Short mmCIF file of C-alpha atoms in Angstrom, two decimals:
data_model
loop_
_atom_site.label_atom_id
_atom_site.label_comp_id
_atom_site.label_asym_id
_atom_site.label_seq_id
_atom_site.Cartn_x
_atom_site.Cartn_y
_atom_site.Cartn_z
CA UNK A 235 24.95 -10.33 -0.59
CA UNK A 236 25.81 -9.44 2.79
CA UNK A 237 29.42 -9.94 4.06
CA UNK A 238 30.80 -9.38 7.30
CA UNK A 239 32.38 -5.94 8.21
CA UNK A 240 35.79 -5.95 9.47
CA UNK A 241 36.35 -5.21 12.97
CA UNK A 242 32.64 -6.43 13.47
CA UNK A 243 32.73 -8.08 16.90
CA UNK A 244 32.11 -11.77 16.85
CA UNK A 245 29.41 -11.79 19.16
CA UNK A 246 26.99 -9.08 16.87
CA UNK A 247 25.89 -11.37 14.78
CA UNK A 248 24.63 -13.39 17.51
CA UNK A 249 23.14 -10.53 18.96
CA UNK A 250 21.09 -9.86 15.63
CA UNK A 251 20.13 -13.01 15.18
CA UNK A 252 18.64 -13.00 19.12
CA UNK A 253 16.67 -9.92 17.92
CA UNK A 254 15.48 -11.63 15.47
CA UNK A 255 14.47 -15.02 16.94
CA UNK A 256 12.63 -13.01 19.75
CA UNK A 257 10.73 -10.66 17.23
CA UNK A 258 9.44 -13.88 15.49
CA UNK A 259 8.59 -15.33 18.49
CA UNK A 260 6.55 -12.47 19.51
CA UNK A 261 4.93 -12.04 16.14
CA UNK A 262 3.72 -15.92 16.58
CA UNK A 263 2.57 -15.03 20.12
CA UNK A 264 0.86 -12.04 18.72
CA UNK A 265 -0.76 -13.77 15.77
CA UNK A 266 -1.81 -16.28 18.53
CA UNK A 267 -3.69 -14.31 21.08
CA UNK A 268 -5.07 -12.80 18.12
CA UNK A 269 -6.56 -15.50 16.26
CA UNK A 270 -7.97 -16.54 20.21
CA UNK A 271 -9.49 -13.41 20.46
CA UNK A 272 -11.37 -13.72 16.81
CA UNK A 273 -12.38 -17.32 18.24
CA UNK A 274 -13.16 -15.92 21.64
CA UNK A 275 -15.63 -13.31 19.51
CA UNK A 276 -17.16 -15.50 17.41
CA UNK A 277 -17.74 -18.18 20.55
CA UNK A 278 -19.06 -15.66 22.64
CA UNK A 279 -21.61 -13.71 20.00
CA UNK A 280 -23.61 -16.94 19.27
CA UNK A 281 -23.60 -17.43 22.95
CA UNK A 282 -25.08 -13.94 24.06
CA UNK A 283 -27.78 -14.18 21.63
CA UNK A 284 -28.78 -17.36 22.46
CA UNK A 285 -28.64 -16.71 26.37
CA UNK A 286 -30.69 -13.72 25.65
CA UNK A 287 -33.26 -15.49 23.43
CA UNK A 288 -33.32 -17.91 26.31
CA UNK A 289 -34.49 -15.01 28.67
CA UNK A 290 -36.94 -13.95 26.53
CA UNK A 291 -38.59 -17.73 26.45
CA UNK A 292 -38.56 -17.91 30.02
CA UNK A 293 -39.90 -14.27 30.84
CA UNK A 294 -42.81 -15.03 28.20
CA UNK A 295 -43.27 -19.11 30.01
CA UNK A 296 -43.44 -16.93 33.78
CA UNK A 297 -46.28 -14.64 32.02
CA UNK A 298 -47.82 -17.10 30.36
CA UNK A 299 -48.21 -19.09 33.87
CA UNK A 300 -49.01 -16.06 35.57
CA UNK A 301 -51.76 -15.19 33.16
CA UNK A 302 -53.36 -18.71 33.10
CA UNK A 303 -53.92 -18.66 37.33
CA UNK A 304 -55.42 -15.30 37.12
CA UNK A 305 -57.74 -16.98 34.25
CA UNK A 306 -58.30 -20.23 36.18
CA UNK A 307 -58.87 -18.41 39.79
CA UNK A 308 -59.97 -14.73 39.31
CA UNK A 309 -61.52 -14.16 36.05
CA UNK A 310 -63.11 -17.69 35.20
CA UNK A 311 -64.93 -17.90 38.01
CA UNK A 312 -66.33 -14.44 37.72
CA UNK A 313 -67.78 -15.05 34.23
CA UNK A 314 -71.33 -15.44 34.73
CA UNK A 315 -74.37 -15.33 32.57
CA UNK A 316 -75.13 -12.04 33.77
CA UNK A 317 -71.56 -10.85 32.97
CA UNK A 318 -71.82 -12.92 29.25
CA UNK A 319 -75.57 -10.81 28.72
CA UNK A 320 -73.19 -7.29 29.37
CA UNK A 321 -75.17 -7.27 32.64
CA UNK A 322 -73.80 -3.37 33.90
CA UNK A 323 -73.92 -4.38 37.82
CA UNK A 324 -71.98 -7.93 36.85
CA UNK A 325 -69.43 -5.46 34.63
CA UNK A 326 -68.82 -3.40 37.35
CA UNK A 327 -67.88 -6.37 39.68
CA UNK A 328 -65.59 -8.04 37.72
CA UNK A 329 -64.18 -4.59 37.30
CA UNK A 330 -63.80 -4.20 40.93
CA UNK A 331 -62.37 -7.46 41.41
CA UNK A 332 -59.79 -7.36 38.55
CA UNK A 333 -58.42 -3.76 39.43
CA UNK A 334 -56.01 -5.18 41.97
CA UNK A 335 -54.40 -7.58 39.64
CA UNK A 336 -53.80 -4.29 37.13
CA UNK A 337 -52.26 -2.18 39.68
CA UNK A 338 -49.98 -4.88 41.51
CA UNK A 339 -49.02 -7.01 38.14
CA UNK A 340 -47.94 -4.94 35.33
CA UNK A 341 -50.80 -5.48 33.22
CA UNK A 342 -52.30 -2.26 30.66
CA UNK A 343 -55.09 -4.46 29.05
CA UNK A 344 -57.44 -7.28 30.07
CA UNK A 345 -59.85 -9.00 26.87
CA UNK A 346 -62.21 -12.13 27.42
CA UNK A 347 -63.32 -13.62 24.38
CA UNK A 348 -66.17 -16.15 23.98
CA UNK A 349 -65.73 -18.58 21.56
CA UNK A 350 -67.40 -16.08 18.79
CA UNK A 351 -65.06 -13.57 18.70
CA UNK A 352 -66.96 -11.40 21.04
CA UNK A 353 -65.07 -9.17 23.61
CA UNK A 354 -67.39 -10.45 26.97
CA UNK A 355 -64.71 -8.05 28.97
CA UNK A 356 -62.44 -5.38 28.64
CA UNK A 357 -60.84 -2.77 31.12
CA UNK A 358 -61.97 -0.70 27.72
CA UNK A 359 -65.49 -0.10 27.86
CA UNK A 360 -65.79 0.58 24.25
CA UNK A 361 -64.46 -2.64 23.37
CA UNK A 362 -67.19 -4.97 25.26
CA UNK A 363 -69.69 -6.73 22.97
CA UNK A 364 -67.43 -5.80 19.59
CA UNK A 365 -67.18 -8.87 17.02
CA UNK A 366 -63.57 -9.51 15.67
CA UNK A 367 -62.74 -11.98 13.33
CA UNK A 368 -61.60 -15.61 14.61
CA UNK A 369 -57.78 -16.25 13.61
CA UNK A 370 -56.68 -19.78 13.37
CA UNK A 371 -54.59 -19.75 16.33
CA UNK A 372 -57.93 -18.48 18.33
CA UNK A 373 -59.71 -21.40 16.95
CA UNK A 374 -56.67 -23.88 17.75
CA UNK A 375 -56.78 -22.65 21.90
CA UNK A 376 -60.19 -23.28 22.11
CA UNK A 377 -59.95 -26.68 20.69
CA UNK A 378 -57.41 -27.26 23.54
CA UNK A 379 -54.31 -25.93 21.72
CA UNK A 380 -51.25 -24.36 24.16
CA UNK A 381 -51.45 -21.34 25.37
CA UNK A 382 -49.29 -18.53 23.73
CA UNK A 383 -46.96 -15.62 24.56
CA UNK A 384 -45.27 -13.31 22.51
CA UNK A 385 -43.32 -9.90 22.77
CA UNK A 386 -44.35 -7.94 19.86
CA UNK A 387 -45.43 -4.19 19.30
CA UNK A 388 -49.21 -4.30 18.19
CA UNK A 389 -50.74 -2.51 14.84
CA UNK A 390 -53.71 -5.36 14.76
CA UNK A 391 -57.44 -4.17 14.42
CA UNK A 392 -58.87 -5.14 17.50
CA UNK A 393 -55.55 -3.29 19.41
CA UNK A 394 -56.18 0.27 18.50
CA UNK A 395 -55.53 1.29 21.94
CA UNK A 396 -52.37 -0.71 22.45
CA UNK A 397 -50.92 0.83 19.19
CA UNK A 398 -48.24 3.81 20.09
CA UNK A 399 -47.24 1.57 23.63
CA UNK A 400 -43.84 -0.23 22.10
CA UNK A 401 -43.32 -3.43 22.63
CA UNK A 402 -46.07 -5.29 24.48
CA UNK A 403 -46.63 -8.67 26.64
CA UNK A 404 -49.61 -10.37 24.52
CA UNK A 405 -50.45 -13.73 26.07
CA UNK A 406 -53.63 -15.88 25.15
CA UNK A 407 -54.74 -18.40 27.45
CA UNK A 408 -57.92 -20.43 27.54
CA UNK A 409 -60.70 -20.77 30.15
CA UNK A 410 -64.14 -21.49 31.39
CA UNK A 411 -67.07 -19.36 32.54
CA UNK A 412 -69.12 -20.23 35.75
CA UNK A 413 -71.20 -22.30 33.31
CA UNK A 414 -68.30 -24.07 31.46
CA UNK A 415 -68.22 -22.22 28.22
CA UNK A 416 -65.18 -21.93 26.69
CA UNK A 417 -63.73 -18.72 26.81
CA UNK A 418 -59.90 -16.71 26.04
CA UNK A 419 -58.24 -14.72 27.92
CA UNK A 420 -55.95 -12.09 26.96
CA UNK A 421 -53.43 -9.55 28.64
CA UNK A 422 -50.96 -7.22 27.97
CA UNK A 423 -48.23 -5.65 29.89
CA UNK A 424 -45.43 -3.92 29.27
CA UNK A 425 -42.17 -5.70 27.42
CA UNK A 426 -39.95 -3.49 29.56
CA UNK A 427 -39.84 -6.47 32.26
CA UNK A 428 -38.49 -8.95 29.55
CA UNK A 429 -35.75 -6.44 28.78
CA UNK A 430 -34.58 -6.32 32.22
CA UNK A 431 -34.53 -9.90 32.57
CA UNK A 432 -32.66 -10.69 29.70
CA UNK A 433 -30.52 -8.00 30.78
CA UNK A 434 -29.94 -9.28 34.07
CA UNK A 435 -29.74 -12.91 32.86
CA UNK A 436 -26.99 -11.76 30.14
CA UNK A 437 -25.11 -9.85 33.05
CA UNK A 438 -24.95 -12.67 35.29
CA UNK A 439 -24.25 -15.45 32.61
CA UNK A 440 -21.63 -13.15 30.05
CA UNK A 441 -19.13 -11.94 32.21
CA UNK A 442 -17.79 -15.44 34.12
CA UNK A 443 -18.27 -16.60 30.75
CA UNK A 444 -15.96 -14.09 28.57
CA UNK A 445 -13.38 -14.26 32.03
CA UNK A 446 -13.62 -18.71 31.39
CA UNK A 447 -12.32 -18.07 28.02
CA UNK A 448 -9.94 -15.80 28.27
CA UNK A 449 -8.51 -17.85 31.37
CA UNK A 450 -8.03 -20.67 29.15
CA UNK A 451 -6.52 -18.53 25.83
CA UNK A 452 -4.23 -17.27 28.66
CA UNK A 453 -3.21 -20.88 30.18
CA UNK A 454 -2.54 -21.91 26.23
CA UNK A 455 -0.16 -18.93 25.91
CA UNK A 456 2.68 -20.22 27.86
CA UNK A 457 2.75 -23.80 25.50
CA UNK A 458 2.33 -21.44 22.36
CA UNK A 459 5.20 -19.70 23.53
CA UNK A 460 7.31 -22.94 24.09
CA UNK A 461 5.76 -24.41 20.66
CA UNK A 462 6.81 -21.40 19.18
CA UNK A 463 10.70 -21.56 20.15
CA UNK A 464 10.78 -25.22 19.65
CA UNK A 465 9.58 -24.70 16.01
CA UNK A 466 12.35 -22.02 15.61
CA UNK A 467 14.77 -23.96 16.90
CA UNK A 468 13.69 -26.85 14.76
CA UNK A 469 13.56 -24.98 11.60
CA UNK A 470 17.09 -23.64 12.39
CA UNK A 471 18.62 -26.59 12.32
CA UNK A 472 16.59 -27.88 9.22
CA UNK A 473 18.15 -24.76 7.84
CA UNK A 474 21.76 -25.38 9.56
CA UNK A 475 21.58 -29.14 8.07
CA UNK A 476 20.57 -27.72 4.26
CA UNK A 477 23.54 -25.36 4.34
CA UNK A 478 25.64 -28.12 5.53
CA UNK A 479 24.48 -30.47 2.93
CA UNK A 480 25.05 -27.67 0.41
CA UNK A 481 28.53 -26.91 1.63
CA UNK A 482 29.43 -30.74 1.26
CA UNK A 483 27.97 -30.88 -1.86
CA UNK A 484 30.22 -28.07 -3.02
CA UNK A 485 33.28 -29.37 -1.50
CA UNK A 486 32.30 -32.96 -3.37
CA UNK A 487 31.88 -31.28 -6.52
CA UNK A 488 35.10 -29.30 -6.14
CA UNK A 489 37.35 -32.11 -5.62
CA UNK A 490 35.67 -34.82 -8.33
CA UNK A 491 36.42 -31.47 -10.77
CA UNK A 492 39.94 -31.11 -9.37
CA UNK A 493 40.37 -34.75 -9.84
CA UNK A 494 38.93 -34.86 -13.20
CA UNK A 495 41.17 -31.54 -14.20
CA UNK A 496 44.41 -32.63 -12.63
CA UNK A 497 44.39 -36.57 -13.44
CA UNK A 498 42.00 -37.47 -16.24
CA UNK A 499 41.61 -34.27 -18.41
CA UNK A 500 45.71 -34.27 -18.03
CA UNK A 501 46.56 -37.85 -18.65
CA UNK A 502 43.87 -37.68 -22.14
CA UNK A 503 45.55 -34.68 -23.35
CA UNK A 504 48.87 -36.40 -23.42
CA UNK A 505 48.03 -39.63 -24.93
CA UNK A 506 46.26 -36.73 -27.89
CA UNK A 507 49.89 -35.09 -28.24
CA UNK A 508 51.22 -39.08 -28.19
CA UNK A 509 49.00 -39.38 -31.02
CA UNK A 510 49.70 -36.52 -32.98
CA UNK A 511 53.09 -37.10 -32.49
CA UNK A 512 52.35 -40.95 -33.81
CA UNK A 513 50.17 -39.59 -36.76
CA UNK A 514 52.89 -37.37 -37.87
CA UNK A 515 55.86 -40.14 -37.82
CA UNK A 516 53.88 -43.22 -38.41
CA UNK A 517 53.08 -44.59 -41.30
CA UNK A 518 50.71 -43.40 -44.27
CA UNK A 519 48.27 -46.45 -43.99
CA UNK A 520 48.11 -45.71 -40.47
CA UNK A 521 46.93 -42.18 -40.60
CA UNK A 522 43.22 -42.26 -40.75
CA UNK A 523 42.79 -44.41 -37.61
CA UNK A 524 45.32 -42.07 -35.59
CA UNK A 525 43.24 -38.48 -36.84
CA UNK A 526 40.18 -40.70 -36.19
CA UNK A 527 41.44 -41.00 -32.68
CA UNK A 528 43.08 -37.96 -32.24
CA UNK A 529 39.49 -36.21 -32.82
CA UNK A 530 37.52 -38.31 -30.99
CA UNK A 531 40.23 -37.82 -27.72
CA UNK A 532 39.92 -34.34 -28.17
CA UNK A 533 36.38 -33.83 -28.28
CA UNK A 534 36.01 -36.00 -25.05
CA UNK A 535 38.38 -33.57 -23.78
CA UNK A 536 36.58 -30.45 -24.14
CA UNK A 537 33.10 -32.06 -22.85
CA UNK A 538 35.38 -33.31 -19.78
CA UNK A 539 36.32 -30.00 -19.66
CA UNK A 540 33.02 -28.38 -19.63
CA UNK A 541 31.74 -30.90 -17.04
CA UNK A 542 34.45 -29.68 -14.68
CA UNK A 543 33.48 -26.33 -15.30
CA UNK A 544 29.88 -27.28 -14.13
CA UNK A 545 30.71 -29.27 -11.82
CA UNK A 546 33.05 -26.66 -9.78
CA UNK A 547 31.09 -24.37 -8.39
CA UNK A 548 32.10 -20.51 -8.32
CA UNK A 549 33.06 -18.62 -5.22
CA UNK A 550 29.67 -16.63 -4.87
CA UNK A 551 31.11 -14.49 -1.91
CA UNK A 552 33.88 -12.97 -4.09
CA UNK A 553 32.56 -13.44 -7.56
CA UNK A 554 29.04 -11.98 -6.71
CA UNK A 555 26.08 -13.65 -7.86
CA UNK A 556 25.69 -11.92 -11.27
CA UNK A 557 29.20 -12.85 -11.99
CA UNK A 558 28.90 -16.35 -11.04
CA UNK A 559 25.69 -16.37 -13.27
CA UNK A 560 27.21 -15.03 -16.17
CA UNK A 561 29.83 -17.77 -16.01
CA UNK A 562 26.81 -20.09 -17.03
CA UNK A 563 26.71 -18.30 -20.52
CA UNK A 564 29.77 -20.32 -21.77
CA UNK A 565 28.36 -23.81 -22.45
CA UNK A 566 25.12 -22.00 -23.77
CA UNK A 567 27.43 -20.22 -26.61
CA UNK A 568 29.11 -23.46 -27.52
CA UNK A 569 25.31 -24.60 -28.69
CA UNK A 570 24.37 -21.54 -29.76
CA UNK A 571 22.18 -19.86 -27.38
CA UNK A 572 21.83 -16.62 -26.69
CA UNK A 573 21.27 -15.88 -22.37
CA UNK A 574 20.04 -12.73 -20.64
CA UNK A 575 20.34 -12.03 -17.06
CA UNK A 576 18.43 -9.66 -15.52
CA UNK A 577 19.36 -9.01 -11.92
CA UNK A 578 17.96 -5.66 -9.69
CA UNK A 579 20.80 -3.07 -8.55
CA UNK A 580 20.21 -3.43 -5.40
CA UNK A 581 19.81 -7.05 -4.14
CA UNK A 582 19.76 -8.12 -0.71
CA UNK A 583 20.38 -11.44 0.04
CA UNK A 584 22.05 -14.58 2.48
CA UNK A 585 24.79 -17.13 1.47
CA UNK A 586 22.34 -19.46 1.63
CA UNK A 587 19.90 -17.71 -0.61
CA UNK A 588 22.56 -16.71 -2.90
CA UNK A 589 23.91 -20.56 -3.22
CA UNK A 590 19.81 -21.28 -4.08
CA UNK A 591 19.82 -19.14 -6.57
CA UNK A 592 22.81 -20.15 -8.39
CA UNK A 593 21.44 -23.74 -8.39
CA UNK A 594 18.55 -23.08 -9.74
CA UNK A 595 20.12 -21.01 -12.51
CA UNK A 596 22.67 -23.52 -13.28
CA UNK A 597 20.55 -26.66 -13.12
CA UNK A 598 17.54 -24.94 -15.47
CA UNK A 599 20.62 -23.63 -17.65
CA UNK A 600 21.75 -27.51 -17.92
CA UNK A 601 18.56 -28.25 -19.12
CA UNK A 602 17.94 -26.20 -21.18
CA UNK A 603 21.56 -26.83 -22.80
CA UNK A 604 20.99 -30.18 -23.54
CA UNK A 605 17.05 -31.30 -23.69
CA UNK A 606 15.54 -27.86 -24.65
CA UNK A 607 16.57 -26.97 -28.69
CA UNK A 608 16.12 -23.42 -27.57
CA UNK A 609 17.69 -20.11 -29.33
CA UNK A 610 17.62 -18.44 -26.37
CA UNK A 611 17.11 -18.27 -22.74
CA UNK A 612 16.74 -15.22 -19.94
CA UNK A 613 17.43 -15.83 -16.14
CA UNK A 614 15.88 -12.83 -14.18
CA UNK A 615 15.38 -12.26 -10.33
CA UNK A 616 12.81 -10.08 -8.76
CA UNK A 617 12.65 -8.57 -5.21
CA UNK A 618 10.02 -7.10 -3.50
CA UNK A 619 10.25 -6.80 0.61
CA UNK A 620 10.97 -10.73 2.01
CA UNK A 621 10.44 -11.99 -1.08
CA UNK A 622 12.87 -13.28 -3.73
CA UNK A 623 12.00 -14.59 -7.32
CA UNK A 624 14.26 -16.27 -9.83
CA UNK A 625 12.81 -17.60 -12.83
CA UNK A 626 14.49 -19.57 -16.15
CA UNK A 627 12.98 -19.14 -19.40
CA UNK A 628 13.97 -20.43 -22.79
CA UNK A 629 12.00 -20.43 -26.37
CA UNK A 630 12.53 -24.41 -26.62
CA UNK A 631 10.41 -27.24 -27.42
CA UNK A 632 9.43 -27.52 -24.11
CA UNK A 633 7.71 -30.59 -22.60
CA UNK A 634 4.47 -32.05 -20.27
CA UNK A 635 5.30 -31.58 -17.08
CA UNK A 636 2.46 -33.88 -15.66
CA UNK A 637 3.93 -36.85 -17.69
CA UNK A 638 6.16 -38.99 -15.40
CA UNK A 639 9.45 -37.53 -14.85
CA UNK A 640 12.62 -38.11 -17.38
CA UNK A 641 15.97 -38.30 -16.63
CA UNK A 642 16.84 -35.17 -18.16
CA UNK A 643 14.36 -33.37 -15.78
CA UNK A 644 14.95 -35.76 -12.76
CA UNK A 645 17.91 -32.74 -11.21
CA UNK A 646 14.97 -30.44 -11.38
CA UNK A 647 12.36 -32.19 -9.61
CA UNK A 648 15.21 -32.93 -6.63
CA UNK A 649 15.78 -29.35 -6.88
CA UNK A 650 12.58 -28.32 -5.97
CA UNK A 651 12.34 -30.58 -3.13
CA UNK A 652 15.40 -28.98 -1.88
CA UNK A 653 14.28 -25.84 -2.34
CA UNK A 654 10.84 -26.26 -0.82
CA UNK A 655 13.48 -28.02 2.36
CA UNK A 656 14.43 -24.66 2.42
CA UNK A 657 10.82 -23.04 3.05
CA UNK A 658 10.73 -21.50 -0.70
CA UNK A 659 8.28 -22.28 -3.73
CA UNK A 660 9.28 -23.83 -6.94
CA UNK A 661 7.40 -24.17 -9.96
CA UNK A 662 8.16 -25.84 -13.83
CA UNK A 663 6.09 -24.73 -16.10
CA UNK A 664 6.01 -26.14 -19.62
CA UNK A 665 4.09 -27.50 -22.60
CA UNK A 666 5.15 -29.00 -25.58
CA UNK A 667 6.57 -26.52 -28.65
CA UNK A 668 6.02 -23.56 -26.39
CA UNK A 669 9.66 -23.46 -23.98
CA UNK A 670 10.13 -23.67 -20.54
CA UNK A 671 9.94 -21.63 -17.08
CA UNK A 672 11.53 -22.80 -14.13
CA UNK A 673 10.07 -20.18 -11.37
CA UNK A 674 11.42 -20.29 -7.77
CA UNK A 675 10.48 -17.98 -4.82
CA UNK A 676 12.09 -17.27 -0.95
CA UNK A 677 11.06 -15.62 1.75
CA UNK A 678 13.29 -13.94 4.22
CA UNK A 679 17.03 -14.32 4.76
CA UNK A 680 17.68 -17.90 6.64
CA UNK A 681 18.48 -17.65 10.37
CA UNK A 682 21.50 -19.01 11.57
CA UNK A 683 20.76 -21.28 14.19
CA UNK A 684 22.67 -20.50 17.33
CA UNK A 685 21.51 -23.59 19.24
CA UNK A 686 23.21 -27.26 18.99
CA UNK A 687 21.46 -29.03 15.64
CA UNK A 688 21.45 -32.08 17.71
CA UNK A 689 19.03 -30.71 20.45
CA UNK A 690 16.51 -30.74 16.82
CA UNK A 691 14.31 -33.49 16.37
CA UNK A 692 14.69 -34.77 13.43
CA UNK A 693 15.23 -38.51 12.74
CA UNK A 694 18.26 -40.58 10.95
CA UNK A 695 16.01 -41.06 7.80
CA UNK A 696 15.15 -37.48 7.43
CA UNK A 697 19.24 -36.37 7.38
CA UNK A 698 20.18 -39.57 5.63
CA UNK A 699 17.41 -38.38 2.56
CA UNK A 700 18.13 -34.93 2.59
CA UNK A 701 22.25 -35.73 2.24
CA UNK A 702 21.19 -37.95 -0.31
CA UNK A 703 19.16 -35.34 -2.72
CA UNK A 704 21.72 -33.03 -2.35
CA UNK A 705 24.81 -35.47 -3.50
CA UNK A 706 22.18 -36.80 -6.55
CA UNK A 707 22.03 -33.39 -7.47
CA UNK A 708 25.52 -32.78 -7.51
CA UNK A 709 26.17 -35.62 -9.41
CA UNK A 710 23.38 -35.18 -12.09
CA UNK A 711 24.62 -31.73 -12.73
#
């Protein structure tokens, strides 16, 4: 437990704390812009590919449009009979007529199909007049099907001289010869043109984008910021209006033990001298009923007695908290229990941590003193960085904690309601004929709230319940 140094200047604990409000507010900050920039990431991936699958659909529409005027205007009309009977003269004037549109568009490859499955044209001489299967989608565009367009490398058999080119163009459109028959028409060009749409469409979509995010993560951060202090400052005076409860609670218990010691215990112990003094000089017949009395005085003594010792709590910043826990051993003995405490060397704790602790110890102790049958019990604390653990064990009956709550374990439950007030974990577990463990954790020391609890928002019924758990607990103990 940490004490103050003497000589230490009044204002360095305020100066600590200050530290250490602004390093939590910058760790919220910082856990803020980084859980924006995950969501910023996760937004924005999604996004990209579907703006770039978006520029893929529209680059493949533009060459599927582009490829069904050629059809309509150039190439249909230049399908004659002559052309359709592999007429060489008819060849070489579609050729003629066609090389333009290869040079100036982009395209590698020209096909016209008739509705066989025989080439009627290629810019490939070797491929006029060859028979390919029919696929269904073939059979689909002549029956008046849409057109297609896709962006694929090609490994089929009637492309053995597009194989080796990458990615390709391949569009299928359908047409009409001079005479009417139905006829496809294929090209390919080269997917590079895609690529550099998408690319440009990406670059021109992305990066106003990515800057519209992070202009509104960076318009959130001041009301984080704000959010963030008002949440300190409202958990420091939660914490400022525990410790206060806690104090009052103390000072409660303190003075109904000093009453108890200094007007009750006193005034019962000498009507039990009155009556030994009676039993001694009064007469024989009398006796019984003045022992009788005498013993029943005396043990409502000692449990008076014992209540005031659990009822006054121990001065935890000069006793230490081991000491103050080993003071809990004497009521144990009386019933015969046997207690261990286990505490670490070094351990680092608050006031208000400390006071926590001792609760829980003496309130699981009570328990198990009076409901549990146990031989034995163990208290033992655990620290590891932030985090404090006490837990209460005993070899008792035990009980079901899910059935509804008794009066013997009613301190308990207010306990841990307290205790969770206090932003730590508590946990009872228990089943019958197998004993008890009452398990509570903290975090970090408590801050001391340097700014004026009233400034905190919280509401009469909130103070009026928490003042009211901790003065049930003091009495139930």
């Amino acid at each position: 437990m940490r004490r103050s140094q003497p000589g230490e200047p009044p204002q360095a604990t305020d100066i600590t704390r200050g530290v250490v409000e602004r390093r939590e507010v910058r760790a919220a900050v910082a856990r803020f812009l980084t859980a924006g920039f995950v969501a910023l990431v996760l937004v924005a991936i999604p996004i990209v590919f579907w703006v770039r699958a978006e520029a893929e659909r529209h680059a493949l529409a533009n060459a599927r449009d582009i490829t069904q005027r050629l059809a309509d205007s150039v190439v249909g009309p230049l399908i004659t009979d002559e052309v359709l009977a592999h007429d060489p003269a008819a060849l070489e004037l579609l050729e003629q007529r066609l090389a333009p549109w290869l040079a100036e568009s982009g395209m590698t490859r020209i096909k016209v199909w008739d509705e066989d499955g025989r080439v009627v044209y290629s810019d490939v001489d070797s491929l006029i007049g060859r028979d390919f299967e029919q696929e269904e989608w073939a059979r689909l565009l002549l029956a008046g099907g849409p057109a297609t367009a896709t962006l694929e490398s090609q490994t089929a058999e009637e492309n053995e001289y597009e194989e080796g080119s990458g990615e390709l163009v391949e569009v299928y459109v359908r047409s009409a010869s001079q005479s009417g028959a139905p006829m496809i028409f294929e090209t390919y060009s080269s997917g590079d043109g895609v690529r550099r749409e998408q690319h440009a469409v990406l670059m021109g979509v992305i990066p106003p984008l990515l800057l519209s995010l992070a202009a509104l993560q960076l318009t959130q951060l001041v009301p984080a910021v704000r959010l963030a202090r008002r949440i300190q400052v409202h958990q420091a005076a939660r914490t400022a209006l525990l410790r206060c409860a806690i104090e009052s609670s103390d000072q409660e218990r303190r003075q109904i033990a000093g009453e108890l010691h200094d007007e009750v215990i006193q005034d019962l112990s000498g009507l039990a001298y009155a009556l030994e003094s009676e039993e001694r000089r009064g007469p024989p017949a009398l006796q019984d009923v003045f022992i009788n009395a005498r013993t029943m005085l005396q043990t409502n003594i000692r449990t008076l007695r014992a209540m005031t010792s659990e009822l006054y709590p121990p001065d935890l910043e000069e006793l230490g908290l081991e000491a103050s826990l080993r003071r809990l051993e004497a009521p144990l003995i009386e019933r015969g229990i046997g207690l261990t405490v286990e505490i670490p060397a070094k351990l680092v704790l608050d006031r208000d941590r400390a006071a926590l602790l001792f609760r829980v110890a003496r309130e699981a102790l009570v328990n198990v003193g009076k409901h549990s049958s146990a031989r034995s019990a163990a208290i033992r604390i655990r620290q590891a960085g932030q985090l404090t653990e006490i837990s209460v064990t005993d070899d008792g009956v035990g009980f079901d904690p899910t059935e509804p709550c008794t009066e013997g374990h009613l301190g308990l439950r207010i306990l841990g309601d307290t205790i969770r007030q206090a932003g730590g974990a508590f946990d009872v577990r228990s089943a019958p004929g197998t004993g008890t463990a009452v398990i509570a954790t903290f975090g970090g020391a408590a801050a001391t709230p340097h700014a004026d609890v009233r400034t905190a928002s919280w509401s009469l019924p909130d103070l009026v319940m928490a003042r009211a758990r901790l003065m049930f607990l003091a009495w139930r103990s």
